[in-house]
Amino acid sequence: MTAVAKTPVAARPAASSVKIRTQSEEAWRRFRRHTTAMIGLVVLVFLIAAVMLGPLIYTASPLKSNFAVANAPMFGKFIFGTDDLGRDMLARIFFGGRISIAVGLFAMSVSIIIGTLVGAFAGFAGGWTDFILSRITDLFQSLPAVPVLLLVTYLFRDEAKKVLGRELGIFFLIVGVIGALTWMTTARLVRGSFLSLKSREFVEAAHALGVSRLGIMFRHILPNALGPIIVAATLNVGGAIITESVLSFLGVGFEADWPTWGSLVFSYKDYIGINNQAVLLPAFGIFITVLAVNYMGEGLRDAFDPRRGR
Amino acid sequence: MATYFLRKVLYAIPSLLGISFIIFAILSLAPGDPLAEFGANPEVPAEVRENIKKSLGLDQPWPVRYVKWLGALSQGEFGFSFAARRPVTDLLAQRLPQTMMVVGIAYLIALVIAIPVGVLSAARPKSAASHIVSLITMVGISLPTFLTGLILILVFSVELGILPMIYDTNIKLDSLDGWGKQIKQSLMPIAVLALFNAGAMTRFVRSAMLENLPMDYVRTARAKGLTEWSVIIKHALRNSLIPVVTLIAINLPGVFTGAIITEQIFRVNGIGELLVTSVQKSDTPVVMAIVFIYAALVVASQLIADVVYGVLDPRIKFA
């Protein structure tokens, strides 16, 4: 099992010469030493800051077209050039990045919440609850993800638009569907951690003190199972960004006037050879984000599980 | 062994039933009408519409239709395509070979790259070459396949002009020239899929090897005076291959669904392209058949992985 039980600080031998670190301090220390993971973190923070703050400084409209400057090259009058309608590519990349990264973060949250709840109840309750929840997990694991995603988003997009409005409808539909189809790995990890942690002494102590079952699950066991959950969450962000771009690429994602990096690639893909920066820049945005996230995930995995060799 | 296998098969059947039921329910409960095409046409009178609906069996409640669909499936039938007005099996027979060829070759190439590269980079984990391998494979798994595809098109079709941008499906394979063209146009789709899978597999081989190399049995083999080569190949690799083989089986459906995107980029008329167009045309029987095939592939590869794991690892008891 990967999780290491957190010993209460007070229970440790009080040696004044030894600096006492909590488990998370220890993990952060190991993460910092992981060069590529730190680079990933810096790149990711930079990208998020850029897409959030960029439009405040660079105020060109991502939607205003001007045929006089269509397909302008990079580093001329426009830093990233323009697209086939003369729209500013840098502004479009900023707005697309906001939505792509937001999809990644929201879909990850949905997936982690479902996965943690299912895994926690299955591992803690055991018996029939475990059997049924595990079979449901298996069933979802066997669903072919991309085809089902394609199908559900295509079939339910009009309905979602009606209920939540044109943009929010698609956003929540995509986020929800990606989350609902990717929680299984987290559920299995959490179930495993809960199975091994629930018979530990600190859980018994909490029982003896009269802590409720939910209190034991979420206040006492969950903090000790966080390591693998954080790793899964990190990798999920990258996966969700790719999945959204795949949906956009297949033409069932966001509408063309609400750019994400994926939908930008999709709408410019036929301009390859004519306007390369328009199609390649958003694709590189996805690539750099996912690469940074994957390196961070690797660093976190090593940080939370020091026994894992590199 | 036989009972172990039988038990795994018995587990697989209900999960296939469950999956097909879920997909059928999604398709039936979704808003939207597969006959909307006729509905929009004012020249089609309402009763004709009703008759078409009846002749296609769409007037019955969906659980009844699901049972009928299952019945037909047990006869090897997937129903009748609304759009192509032909049996779904005909369409599948037309499309499957393209996908199978591209996916199969790509997966083989990925394997041929992954095993030696993974083993060598694990044998010298601190070397520069090993670091480069780990960088390249990380880039490989982070590159979206559409970006690899677009870059290849830009380099080989637009700039160099040596490979065709669009897959031509009408090439006759009766002459050497035809074969040459077929191979040429398959190069880029295969390369995209092979690169992506080689990255993931190399990382997996490498980490399986790294887990085994510090083990006591490896030290014992070294202590006996075996050559380094034989320690790595005959001892460490053999044990590392157990998880790798199961991964190869489990990942196979992912390669097929990954091919949906490559087929879209290069316009290969494979099964993934058929799925995308059928979804857009609301051609429910075709969609149902293809998604079911993907699901069957997932379940079958999990079954194969379980069985292979059982055969390779003597610690698994067949009780």
Coordinates of C-alpha atoms in Angstrom, one line a residue, chain B residues 185 214 243:
Chain B
Q185 CA -0.9 6.5 -47.7
P214 CA 16.9 -4.4 -7.3
P243 CA 2.5 -7.0 -16.1

